[in-house]
Every structure is written in C-alpha cells, then in structure tokens.
Amino acid sequence: MSAPTSHAKLLNWVDEIAQMVTPDAIQWCDGSQGEYDRMIQLALDAGLATPLDPVKRPNSYLFRSDPSDVARVENRTYIASTSPDNAGPTNNWIDPEVLKTTMRGLYKGCMAGRTLFVIPFSMGPVGSPIAKIGVEITDSPYVVANMHIMTRVGSGVLKVLGTDGEFVPCLHSVGKPLASGEADNGVWPCAPLDLKYISHFPEERMIWAYGSGYGGNALLGKKCLALRIASVQARDEGWLAEHMLILKLTSPQGKVRFVAAAFPSACGKTNLAMLVPTIAGWTVETVGDDIAWMKFGADGQLYAINPEAGFFGVAPGTSMKSNPNAMKAIERDTIFTNVALTSDGDVWWEGIGYDPPSGEVVDWKGKSWQRTEAAAHANSRFTARAKNCPAIAAEWQDPAGVPISAILFGGRRPGTIPLIHQARSWQHGVFLGSIVGSEVTAAALDVQAGTVRRDPFAMLPFCGYHMGDYFAHWLRIGETPGAKLPKIFCVNWFRKGADGKFLWPGYGENSRVLKWVFEQCEGTGQSIETPIGIMPAPGAIDAPVGLTNAAMAELLDVNRAGWLQELDDVRTKHYNKFGDKLPSALVAELDALQARLAA
Ligand code: OXD
Ligand code: MN
C-alpha cells in the first residue's frame, strides 16, 4: 500500500522503524468504519475477541488479555530525559541512549509475522489550536480499534499535518513476533514483565512502548502523549496538560459553569463527569472524563479541551445506580476488556447492579466462574465512544475549548480531609493540589492497593518531568498577567465514620457539593473561613435524605490533630523528596497552615 502522505519526516520515520521491526506488511490507517471492522475481524480470526450478542450489545466485543498484562506498569514506565534531574524523584529515569540501545535490541524483528499499522491521530478536535498530532506505529489490531474510539484517526489528520507539520512519533509493539506459520491462536500477545518498557523521551517528544498490549501502556495517545509528553510541552509553552475530567454544570436558571477535576486513577472521574444530579433543576453534562488541556484565552480565562474522543472506563462498580450515562454509552459499539461473559452473550462485572443470568459465567481469565474469585478483573475496562454518551455536552468538540470556573482536587481519603474546602488563593490551591493523597486502586499493577500514597495533582504516574518544576509551573500560571483564574477546591467523597462505613452517599448526591462550588464561583455561596481554607457555612450544603446532622458535621469537621499529622507527613515524607526544586511558596503555605491549625 502506498503511503497517503508526502510528509518526508513521517515517511522516513516509518521506513526506519519498518527496517528495524521487519513486519510482513505495512498498513496506513484511514480511521474508516471498514478499517475498524477489519481490525475486529483480525482479532476474531486470531481468537482474541468474542462477539457479544448482537441484539443485547450491538457491534460490541469482549477481549481477554494475558493475566500478566492487565494494567499500567508504573515500574516499567520510564522518563528518559538527558539528565536525571529532568525526570525527578517521582519518575523512573534512565539514560536515553542506554534505553534506546536496549529497546532497539528488543524491537529488532519484533513485528515478524505481523502487520505494521501506521495510525495518524489527533488529540483534540482535528485542526483545533489546542490539539496535538501523534502517529502511532503498532502491530496490534486491538490497539488500532481502540485508538479509533479514543482518538480521531485518519486522513483528516494527515491533511492537517501537511508536508512538514509537527507530530509525536509513538512506537508500539506487543513484543511477540510470530514464526512462519505461527498464529496467536487465542493467546493475548505480550512480552514478560521484565521486558516491558513504556518509554518517554521528553526532549525529543517521542514515545517507545514494548511488550504490553493493554490500556495506557499501548494506546499511546492517552497517558503517554496527552499527559507525559504534553505536560512537558505545556511547561515549555505556558499551558496545562492535566489528569482531569471536565464537566458542564447548569443551574436551574440556565447559567452554565465548567468545572475540571483531578482525581487519581479509578477514584470516580468518569462517574463525576457523567453525574445525574439529585437536586432539582440542575444538570451535569460531560466534556471529558480523564484528561484536560487548558490554555488561556484572549479574555484571560483558562479554556479546556478534552483531547480524547472516547472513554476507557473502569467497569467494576459501574451500574445504572452509580453511572447510568456510562451504562447507556456502552450499550453498543463498545470494546470490553477483561470483564466476564454471561450465558446469554452479554458482559457482567462485580457491582453492575444485578446478578448474572443463570447458566455458565466465563470469568476474565476465560474459565468457568466458580464464584470464589472476582469474575471481572478489578481493572477491567470498557472503551466507548464519547458521542454515544447521552450526557455528552454540546461543546465537547468545540475547538476553542470551554472556560473553566473551578478546579477540584480529590482522592480516596478515609479520614481527616473534609467533604469540601476551598483554597484561599491560587497559591494555596497549588499547595492543596501538591499534597493530594489517595488510597491506591487497581489501575496500576505494581503499587500496593489499599495504602494511601501522595499523588500530587493526580499526576504522579503521568508527569513527564520533575514534579518540583511542575509545582513551579502551576505557580507561574497563577502569575499570568490578566489571568482570570479558576477557583480551586479540594473534595473527598470517601470519608468514613467510626463504623468504617462511608459517611457520604456520593454519586448523584455529589451534585450538592457542585452546587456550592457553583455558588462560590457566582459569589453567592454561604461560606466560613477555617484554618484549612474556605468551607460551606452550616446548612449551605443541603444534606441528602437520610444523612444525619451529625454525619454532615463530621463530613465538614476540621480535624486539627489529623491535619497536623497530615502536614507532618507532607513535610517529612513528601515535600522532602523534591530538594531545592520545591518552590518556597509551597513551604510557606505549609508553614502558614500549620501555624493556623496550632493557633
Ligand atoms: C486511566 C488511569 O486509565 O488513570 O485513566 O489509569
Ligand atoms: Mn486516568
């Protein structure tokens, strides 16, 4: 197939890679439905996909990955900048030349027996001034199909690229060459853990991934480009690339505010982005559920786009109760990975809200489910098209982005952190973002689930440079002349009472908290000053039905002893890691907060 572009740099790159990986064929992707169908057919022929019942779940497929390849691999994820100081203490640094030598050895001949697909894709609406172009080379039809859903793929992108446009080269291989006559034969292709590499070369704006076919390790537009590489571009160009959902909040009077929110992986970003309010007259619509790119507009406001075109959501816990809009988005045209298969050809997972129908359930490992272990993997996912979500906001593809009024930070915190508090200033907000902590979930393979880890700005696994410099970048953004900065809030839906149960019902009831955020942006909220920041005045947030006054008071309690312990932990186990890159303004915030609490 002849290349559909005359972009010399792109053609040379594809040629150079092809010589190294020696595929059987090269195919340029056009993003068409026919191409998507062919990718699915290839996966079906290889025994890697199962079609779901065409009436229950039209045009939808189930994939099961290898049990060793089920999540992002943080300890195999590298920031290969020229100096270790550019990667910082929270990233795995490796010398770029050493890494390239190792990886070239792995890539040599790795696509034998396979087709090399070239996927031109846009992160963000094609042609938007905020969008960026990437080109992924992969040997996985599963990746091509997922990229069709998660990004904008195809000929329109090549047109924007022209003959010399800028693109991020993203090289991916599952790392399983096929011998002559060999086929995958139902075995998910990947390499062993110690040969997996998810590598970023920030100075060159380049990504090389090897050995994993799963999620953020393989769909390189998402975490690798839109966060790790884009965060470096954002630092250099004066904007923000963040692990944030974007939602549109409309009041009963029809006034609209856009809110961005950063939570660590699997803490409910998708649920919040698609929330159905329990309070009369309010609506929430979705602009994005995972990533926000924000740039200042001429009016001084920060405008955000969702660079993605789909949702790669965590399946377990998703139900008509927790997220009806996601459930509707996945009714058709969806790729499911590592969920269970029911006897009537449909999918099932823990927390879907109903029992599977009678008959055999096949678990995510492909075995008859014996009910002793989870049927769906805790990090099993759906890949669904944004346009199939009934809550998608009309503005979600606006190339200019949407103006952000408020930014929320949060995590899973069983104690201390109240339901909501607001930063007193941008600098105080940056401090709050820098100390985000959360109980670890199953979204990454190699971190201990259940323990609290600091995840500044929910960017710990996704910041492509030194986190101390990242904090300084956020502080600098706040000094932009003429900036009309969003207000910053910290939320916690996960505080537990003495009985170990969640105090707050969450989900749709979170609209009560969003309403207060909205009112604070309008200047009409009822609030009080506390040592930790601005908080709702008593009664300013209506308690959900059934929530006692005592529970509400506990949710909004400022636990001085808990906070002092928290700050001690921040000072001695978190901030101390950043050495002289830690901005003094953040230490000043820490000192001032400690003094206010001790007063
Ligand atoms: C994700 C993650 O997949 O954050 O979005 O892990
Ligand atoms: Mn995420």
XYZ file of C-alpha atoms and ligand atoms in Angstrom:
606
model
C 0.000 0.000 0.000
C 1.467 3.354 -0.949
C 1.722 5.959 1.804
C -1.119 8.543 1.794
C 1.244 11.395 2.679
C 4.290 13.172 1.328
C 5.426 14.303 4.810
C 9.128 13.449 4.476
C 9.892 13.186 8.201
C 6.926 10.857 8.748
C 7.796 8.705 5.737
C 11.424 8.430 6.857
C 10.389 7.505 10.396
C 8.013 4.763 9.203
C 10.707 3.463 6.881
C 13.354 3.460 9.589
C 11.081 1.639 12.054
C 9.962 -0.889 9.438
C 13.585 -1.772 8.736
C 14.123 -2.400 12.452
C 10.941 -4.356 13.233
C 10.637 -6.201 9.875
C 6.843 -6.596 9.571
C 5.201 -8.759 6.917
C 3.185 -5.765 5.702
C 2.624 -2.056 6.331
C -0.844 -0.527 6.501
C -1.687 3.162 6.815
C -4.866 3.674 8.817
C -7.661 5.899 7.490
C -9.974 5.785 10.525
C -12.917 4.411 8.495
C -15.633 2.086 9.767
C -14.448 -0.513 7.230
C -10.987 -0.396 8.764
C -12.407 -0.767 12.280
C -14.429 -3.793 11.130
C -11.312 -5.336 9.560
C -9.371 -4.884 12.821
C -12.120 -6.643 14.746
C -12.187 -9.415 12.141
C -8.421 -9.888 12.516
C -8.873 -10.182 16.292
C -11.759 -12.632 15.847
C -9.686 -14.729 13.426
C -6.792 -14.758 15.919
C -9.151 -15.991 18.669
C -8.549 -12.817 20.709
C -12.090 -11.389 20.584
C -15.553 -12.728 21.345
C -18.547 -11.086 19.675
C -21.276 -10.183 22.153
C -24.935 -10.866 21.485
C -25.822 -8.556 18.557
C -29.233 -7.696 19.991
C -28.193 -7.177 23.611
C -24.913 -5.431 22.838
C -24.756 -4.473 19.117
C -21.357 -4.163 17.482
C -19.543 -4.937 20.745
C -16.713 -7.324 21.571
C -15.007 -8.862 24.560
C -11.224 -9.254 24.751
C -9.303 -11.119 27.451
C -5.730 -10.045 27.998
C -2.943 -12.139 29.452
C -3.164 -12.223 33.294
C 0.270 -10.556 33.367
C -0.941 -7.681 31.171
C -3.934 -6.121 32.896
C -2.952 -2.580 33.950
C -0.415 0.165 33.560
C 3.053 -0.895 34.659
C 4.478 2.024 36.583
C 7.800 0.436 37.450
C 8.396 -0.326 33.749
C 7.462 3.264 32.751
C 10.465 5.487 32.037
C 11.194 9.154 31.571
C 14.388 9.113 29.541
C 15.435 12.737 29.699
C 19.036 13.744 29.231
C 19.545 14.425 32.939
C 18.003 12.525 35.887
C 17.151 15.931 37.324
C 14.699 16.496 34.469
C 12.750 13.370 35.434
C 12.852 13.973 39.190
C 12.305 11.727 42.186
C 8.815 10.522 41.242
C 9.727 9.073 37.825
C 11.919 6.178 36.744
C 14.797 7.824 34.968
C 17.053 6.056 32.511
C 19.736 7.344 30.169
C 18.074 7.821 26.758
C 20.942 6.313 24.793
C 21.215 3.268 27.082
C 17.459 2.771 26.843
C 17.440 3.122 23.068
C 20.160 0.513 22.747
C 18.213 -1.936 24.922
C 14.944 -1.264 23.158
C 16.408 -1.440 19.660
C 17.569 -4.917 20.627
C 14.013 -5.826 21.607
C 12.427 -4.151 18.591
C 14.748 -5.910 16.142
C 12.496 -8.201 14.113
C 9.675 -7.908 16.679
C 6.919 -7.482 14.079
C 7.845 -10.583 12.098
C 4.678 -12.349 11.009
C 2.597 -9.264 11.773
C 1.330 -6.150 10.013
C 2.742 -2.765 10.965
C -0.147 -0.297 11.251
C 0.528 3.442 10.989
C -2.142 5.402 12.890
C -2.184 9.185 12.351
C -4.279 10.597 15.200
C -5.293 13.922 16.656
C -5.618 14.534 20.386
C -8.365 17.117 20.373
C -10.678 18.189 17.565
C -8.817 17.925 14.239
C -7.303 21.314 13.486
C -8.065 22.877 16.913
C -5.331 25.306 18.003
C -5.157 23.363 21.298
C -4.955 19.899 19.603
C -1.743 17.924 19.011
C -0.992 15.277 16.416
C 0.611 11.914 17.069
C 1.384 8.992 14.814
C 1.365 5.564 16.413
C 3.031 2.586 14.819
C 1.660 -0.640 16.261
C 1.414 -4.325 15.450
C -1.846 -4.776 17.362
C -5.263 -4.635 15.642
C -6.745 -4.307 19.171
C -4.773 -1.084 19.591
C -5.900 0.228 16.198
C -9.571 -0.444 17.059
C -9.224 1.180 20.496
C -7.400 4.192 19.011
C -10.341 4.609 16.583
C -12.595 5.068 19.628
C -10.272 7.012 21.913
C -8.773 9.463 19.387
C -9.549 10.993 15.994
C -7.783 8.784 13.469
C -7.279 9.173 9.771
C -6.929 11.107 6.597
C -8.119 14.443 8.059
C -5.169 14.292 10.449
C -2.677 13.768 7.621
C -4.209 16.753 5.864
C -3.603 18.974 8.908
C -0.071 17.548 9.175
C 0.625 18.587 5.569
C 4.171 18.080 4.361
C 6.056 19.336 7.398
C 3.661 19.578 10.370
C 4.732 18.562 13.867
C 3.805 15.141 15.239
C 4.782 12.982 18.199
C 6.163 9.649 16.982
C 4.708 6.831 19.101
C 6.163 3.369 18.524
C 4.365 0.368 19.983
C 4.849 -3.356 19.688
C 3.263 -6.155 21.675
C 6.704 -7.755 21.639
C 5.675 -11.153 20.293
C 6.975 -11.861 16.808
C 5.370 -14.801 15.008
C 7.391 -17.565 13.407
C 6.447 -18.619 9.919
C 3.040 -20.330 10.092
C 2.528 -19.379 13.751
C -0.644 -17.515 14.832
C -1.784 -16.014 18.117
C -4.352 -18.753 18.399
C -6.290 -17.241 21.266
C -3.225 -16.240 23.288
C -3.010 -12.488 24.017
C 0.382 -11.458 22.650
C 2.719 -9.611 25.013
C 6.215 -9.858 26.471
C 7.139 -10.881 30.039
C 7.015 -8.113 32.662
C 10.776 -7.544 32.818
C 10.862 -6.936 29.069
C 8.019 -4.452 29.051
C 9.048 -0.821 28.517
C 6.819 2.240 28.411
C 9.401 4.854 27.495
C 9.199 8.584 27.035
C 11.862 10.816 25.516
C 10.543 14.242 26.557
C 13.244 16.339 24.894
C 12.655 14.555 21.578
C 8.867 14.410 22.142
C 8.923 10.703 21.361
C 7.382 7.532 22.826
C 8.591 3.944 22.558
C 6.478 1.200 24.127
C 7.198 -2.503 24.033
C 5.747 -5.681 25.446
C 2.267 -4.713 26.675
C -0.960 -4.542 24.688
C -3.078 -3.074 27.492
C -4.646 0.349 28.005
C -2.328 3.210 28.824
C 0.708 1.042 28.003
C -0.420 0.610 24.403
C -2.965 3.309 23.471
C -0.156 5.818 23.332
C -2.299 8.919 22.732
C -3.683 8.731 26.251
C -1.300 8.705 29.207
C 1.944 8.741 27.191
C 1.211 11.587 24.768
C -1.701 13.526 26.291
C -0.136 13.586 29.770
C 3.567 12.660 29.979
C 4.778 14.292 26.756
C 2.082 17.010 26.728
C 2.935 18.033 30.300
C 6.446 18.870 29.074
C 5.085 20.753 26.061
C 2.669 22.586 28.366
C 5.510 23.607 30.686
C 7.509 24.954 27.735
C 4.545 26.673 26.078
C 2.748 28.071 29.153
C -0.377 25.903 29.384
C -1.627 22.917 31.443
C -1.951 19.224 30.458
C -3.803 17.585 33.335
C -5.331 14.318 34.557
C -8.756 15.953 34.878
C -12.354 15.419 33.881
C -14.289 18.386 32.502
C -17.978 18.824 33.266
C -20.631 21.355 32.371
C -22.843 22.408 35.252
C -26.111 24.225 34.528
C -28.171 25.861 37.260
C -31.983 25.906 37.341
C -31.720 29.472 35.979
C -29.800 28.196 32.957
C -26.428 29.657 33.984
C -23.505 27.486 32.877
C -20.163 26.897 34.608
C -17.471 24.437 33.515
C -15.559 22.550 36.198
C -12.361 20.495 35.860
C -11.448 17.884 38.465
C -8.318 15.831 39.128
C -8.611 12.529 40.970
C -6.164 9.628 40.899
C -6.977 6.659 38.649
C -10.162 4.739 39.454
C -11.441 7.311 42.007
C -14.642 8.083 40.110
C -13.702 10.708 37.490
C -15.943 9.028 34.925
C -18.816 8.874 37.432
C -18.476 12.550 38.373
C -18.178 13.629 34.728
C -21.463 11.840 33.910
C -23.278 12.505 37.176
C -27.072 12.699 37.291
C -27.886 15.372 39.918
C -30.243 14.513 42.734
C -31.085 18.198 43.211
C -33.969 19.634 41.250
C -33.286 21.764 38.212
C -29.536 21.188 37.951
C -27.848 19.342 35.095
C -24.390 17.946 34.613
C -23.071 17.186 31.134
C -19.783 15.633 30.125
C -16.956 17.274 28.217
C -14.282 14.742 29.204
C -13.664 12.068 31.841
C -9.867 11.759 32.116
C -7.705 14.461 30.544
C -7.937 18.239 30.191
C -5.659 20.517 28.199
C -6.082 24.124 29.296
C -4.816 27.331 27.697
C -5.526 30.965 28.407
C -7.973 32.649 26.049
C -7.777 36.296 24.998
C -10.233 37.116 27.822
C -7.806 35.769 30.459
C -9.878 32.660 31.262
C -8.445 29.154 31.071
C -10.105 27.248 28.214
C -10.092 23.451 28.321
C -10.451 20.775 25.689
C -10.830 17.045 26.174
C -8.117 15.669 23.895
C -9.829 12.263 23.731
C -12.814 11.029 21.718
C -13.890 8.144 23.944
C -13.897 6.730 27.444
C -11.585 3.975 28.689
C -13.561 3.453 31.875
C -13.211 1.027 34.760
C -16.088 -1.494 34.509
C -16.444 -2.908 38.055
C -18.775 -0.742 40.118
C -20.365 0.822 37.024
C -24.142 0.348 37.251
C -27.412 2.102 36.465
C -27.217 3.459 40.001
C -23.614 4.641 40.002
C -23.422 5.849 36.396
C -26.481 5.431 34.165
C -24.940 7.587 31.427
C -21.892 5.324 31.161
C -24.198 2.292 31.114
C -26.051 3.858 28.177
C -22.789 4.803 26.418
C -21.715 1.139 26.484
C -24.987 -0.284 25.173
C -23.429 -0.582 21.698
C -20.195 -0.114 19.700
C -18.055 -0.933 22.732
C -14.878 -2.916 23.325
C -14.823 -4.654 26.709
C -11.581 -5.975 28.133
C -11.283 -8.483 30.993
C -14.932 -8.449 32.088
C -16.981 -11.643 32.497
C -19.125 -13.231 29.764
C -22.650 -14.434 30.552
C -24.533 -17.396 29.104
C -26.677 -15.036 27.011
C -23.685 -13.482 25.285
C -23.533 -10.329 27.375
C -20.982 -8.834 29.764
C -21.052 -8.789 33.564
C -18.920 -7.447 36.395
C -18.964 -7.026 40.129
C -21.099 -4.019 41.064
C -23.077 -3.960 37.796
C -26.204 -3.910 39.959
C -27.780 -7.268 39.098
C -26.921 -10.964 39.193
C -25.750 -12.659 36.028
C -28.423 -14.753 34.292
C -28.457 -18.474 35.066
C -26.013 -20.638 33.190
C -22.265 -20.555 32.939
C -20.381 -17.303 33.530
C -16.939 -17.214 31.957
C -14.525 -15.151 34.039
C -11.911 -12.708 32.743
C -9.357 -15.496 32.557
C -11.636 -17.461 30.218
C -12.534 -20.086 32.853
C -15.930 -21.157 34.104
C -16.565 -18.836 37.075
C -16.634 -20.703 40.384
C -17.624 -17.615 42.451
C -14.522 -17.897 44.626
C -12.700 -15.035 42.870
C -13.880 -11.927 41.026
C -15.449 -12.708 37.652
C -14.190 -9.446 36.138
C -10.670 -8.136 36.739
C -10.675 -5.125 39.121
C -9.136 -3.028 36.319
C -11.353 -4.402 33.542
C -12.426 -1.690 31.146
C -14.880 -0.521 28.532
C -13.775 1.511 25.537
C -16.783 3.553 24.469
C -17.384 6.402 22.040
C -17.983 9.801 23.668
C -20.703 10.519 21.124
C -22.706 7.515 22.424
C -22.919 9.044 25.901
C -26.338 10.644 26.412
C -24.806 13.202 28.787
C -22.206 14.451 26.316
C -22.202 18.272 26.272
C -22.839 20.110 23.014
C -19.477 21.888 23.500
C -17.388 18.718 23.865
C -15.778 19.117 20.440
C -15.530 22.911 20.478
C -12.039 23.591 19.084
C -11.801 26.714 21.266
C -12.437 24.710 24.450
C -14.678 25.650 27.374
C -13.903 28.308 30.046
C -13.066 26.709 33.393
C -14.544 28.376 36.503
C -13.403 25.853 39.119
C -10.806 23.146 39.595
C -11.373 20.338 42.103
C -8.721 18.070 43.587
C -9.564 14.891 45.449
C -8.693 11.348 46.333
C -9.902 8.427 48.410
C -9.295 9.551 51.989
C -10.975 7.625 54.812
C -10.144 10.309 57.399
C -9.153 13.953 58.020
C -9.924 15.504 54.618
C -13.419 17.076 54.713
C -16.132 16.751 52.100
C -15.062 20.077 50.603
C -12.867 23.046 51.321
C -11.813 25.884 49.088
C -8.370 27.362 48.638
C -7.881 30.932 49.875
C -5.810 31.817 46.802
C -4.273 30.252 43.678
C -1.055 29.612 45.618
C -2.980 27.883 48.409
C -4.788 25.850 45.711
C -1.487 24.776 44.187
C -0.419 23.699 47.675
C -3.627 21.630 48.022
C -3.011 20.025 44.614
C 0.569 19.256 45.563
C -0.430 17.256 48.657
C -3.273 15.155 47.167
C -3.205 11.661 48.616
C -5.345 8.649 47.867
C -5.822 5.031 48.769
C -4.262 3.066 45.920
C -6.591 1.280 43.459
C -6.139 -1.472 40.882
C -5.375 0.805 37.907
C -1.644 0.169 38.181
C -0.137 -3.279 38.500
C 2.785 -2.622 40.749
C 1.593 -0.490 43.633
C 0.093 -1.894 46.810
C -3.710 -1.475 46.687
C -5.292 -0.082 49.876
C -2.413 2.086 51.133
C -2.541 5.897 50.909
C 0.032 7.386 48.588
C 0.669 11.012 47.731
C -0.462 11.654 44.182
C 0.115 15.380 43.571
C -2.489 16.777 41.180
C -3.357 13.084 40.440
C -0.315 13.326 38.133
C 2.170 11.130 40.000
C 2.293 8.450 37.266
C 1.759 10.950 34.446
C 4.035 13.965 34.896
C 6.784 13.835 32.265
C 9.272 15.950 34.209
C 10.475 16.881 37.690
C 7.446 17.245 39.971
C 9.089 20.194 41.780
C 9.302 22.042 38.445
C 5.711 21.043 37.766
C 4.618 22.728 41.039
C 6.573 25.831 39.995
C 4.845 25.767 36.599
C 1.427 25.772 38.300
C 2.520 28.721 40.464
C 3.733 30.578 37.350
C 0.385 30.008 35.614
C -1.175 31.887 38.540
C 1.029 34.886 37.818
C -0.052 35.228 34.178
C -0.870 38.907 33.576
C -4.602 39.477 33.119
C -5.452 35.900 34.140
C -8.986 35.264 35.420
C -8.088 32.171 37.371
C -10.480 29.358 38.286
C -11.236 28.896 41.979
C -9.624 25.801 43.484
C -11.374 23.296 45.773
C -10.470 20.048 47.482
C -13.180 17.351 47.773
C -13.367 13.962 49.451
C -16.322 11.645 48.798
C -14.667 8.808 50.710
C -14.500 9.901 54.352
C -15.515 7.100 56.711
C -17.221 7.179 60.110
C -16.158 5.338 63.249
C -18.041 2.263 61.967
C -15.766 2.134 58.919
C -18.638 2.978 56.548
C -18.621 5.834 54.045
C -20.288 8.914 55.526
C -21.275 10.457 52.204
C -23.502 8.636 49.673
C -21.579 10.027 46.685
C -22.584 9.588 43.016
C -25.605 11.822 42.125
C -25.554 13.362 45.620
C -22.210 14.946 44.756
C -24.332 17.493 42.866
C -24.981 19.114 46.265
C -21.282 19.844 46.537
C -21.092 21.015 42.910
C -23.938 23.427 43.644
C -21.872 25.038 46.415
C -18.875 25.231 44.050
C -21.113 26.947 41.503
C -22.376 29.408 44.124
C -18.831 30.192 45.238
C -17.956 30.999 41.622
C -21.016 33.266 41.386
C -20.176 34.920 44.713
C -23.493 33.821 46.227
C -22.295 30.862 48.336
C -22.635 30.816 52.120
C -19.165 30.193 53.491
C -16.949 30.433 56.540
C -13.193 30.875 56.990
C -11.452 27.985 58.731
C -7.772 27.272 59.369
C -7.692 24.931 56.349
C -9.471 27.307 53.963
C -12.955 28.425 52.998
C -15.732 25.982 53.885
C -19.503 25.848 53.476
C -21.363 27.617 56.263
C -23.581 25.288 58.298
C -26.604 24.467 56.135
C -25.013 25.818 52.928
C -24.924 22.295 51.521
C -28.294 20.549 51.816
C -27.862 17.134 53.415
C -29.060 14.208 51.278
C -32.160 12.404 52.535
C -31.238 10.081 55.393
C -27.920 11.741 56.233
C -27.931 12.811 59.885
C -26.819 16.241 61.062
C -24.063 14.510 62.993
C -22.762 12.819 59.835
C -22.870 16.131 57.958
C -20.959 17.802 60.775
C -18.362 15.037 60.732
C -18.003 15.371 56.940
C -17.254 19.078 57.333
C -15.264 18.784 60.528
C -11.773 20.299 60.649
C -9.838 17.607 62.448
C -6.906 19.661 63.763
C -4.930 16.723 65.113
C -5.444 14.766 61.881
C -4.372 17.757 59.793
C -1.253 18.364 61.882
C -0.320 14.717 61.354
C -1.078 15.109 57.644
C 1.197 18.143 57.393
C 3.955 16.365 59.257
C 3.680 13.527 56.746
C 3.757 16.024 53.857
C 6.844 17.737 55.261
C 8.870 14.648 56.155
C 7.775 12.032 53.617
C 6.618 14.004 50.575
C 7.999 17.524 50.210
C 11.447 16.406 51.369
C 11.773 14.362 48.139
C 11.885 17.434 45.918
C 15.034 19.051 47.346
C 15.785 22.535 46.068
C 13.187 22.171 43.299
C 10.419 22.509 45.887
C 9.059 26.056 45.449
C 9.471 28.081 48.625
C 5.906 29.408 48.155
C 4.599 25.905 48.906
C 6.728 25.590 52.051
C 5.337 28.977 53.090
C 1.787 27.630 52.593
C 2.628 24.538 54.649
C 4.117 26.644 57.460
C 1.196 29.060 57.460
C -1.380 26.266 57.549
C 0.452 24.547 60.363
C 0.527 27.826 62.313
C -3.200 28.428 61.736
C -4.029 24.907 62.924
C -1.837 25.192 66.003
C -3.215 28.630 66.983
C -6.776 5.569 33.389
C -5.862 5.646 34.550
O -6.833 4.534 32.719
O -5.773 6.737 35.114
O -7.436 6.568 33.101
O -5.239 4.643 34.905
Mn -6.835 8.324 34.213
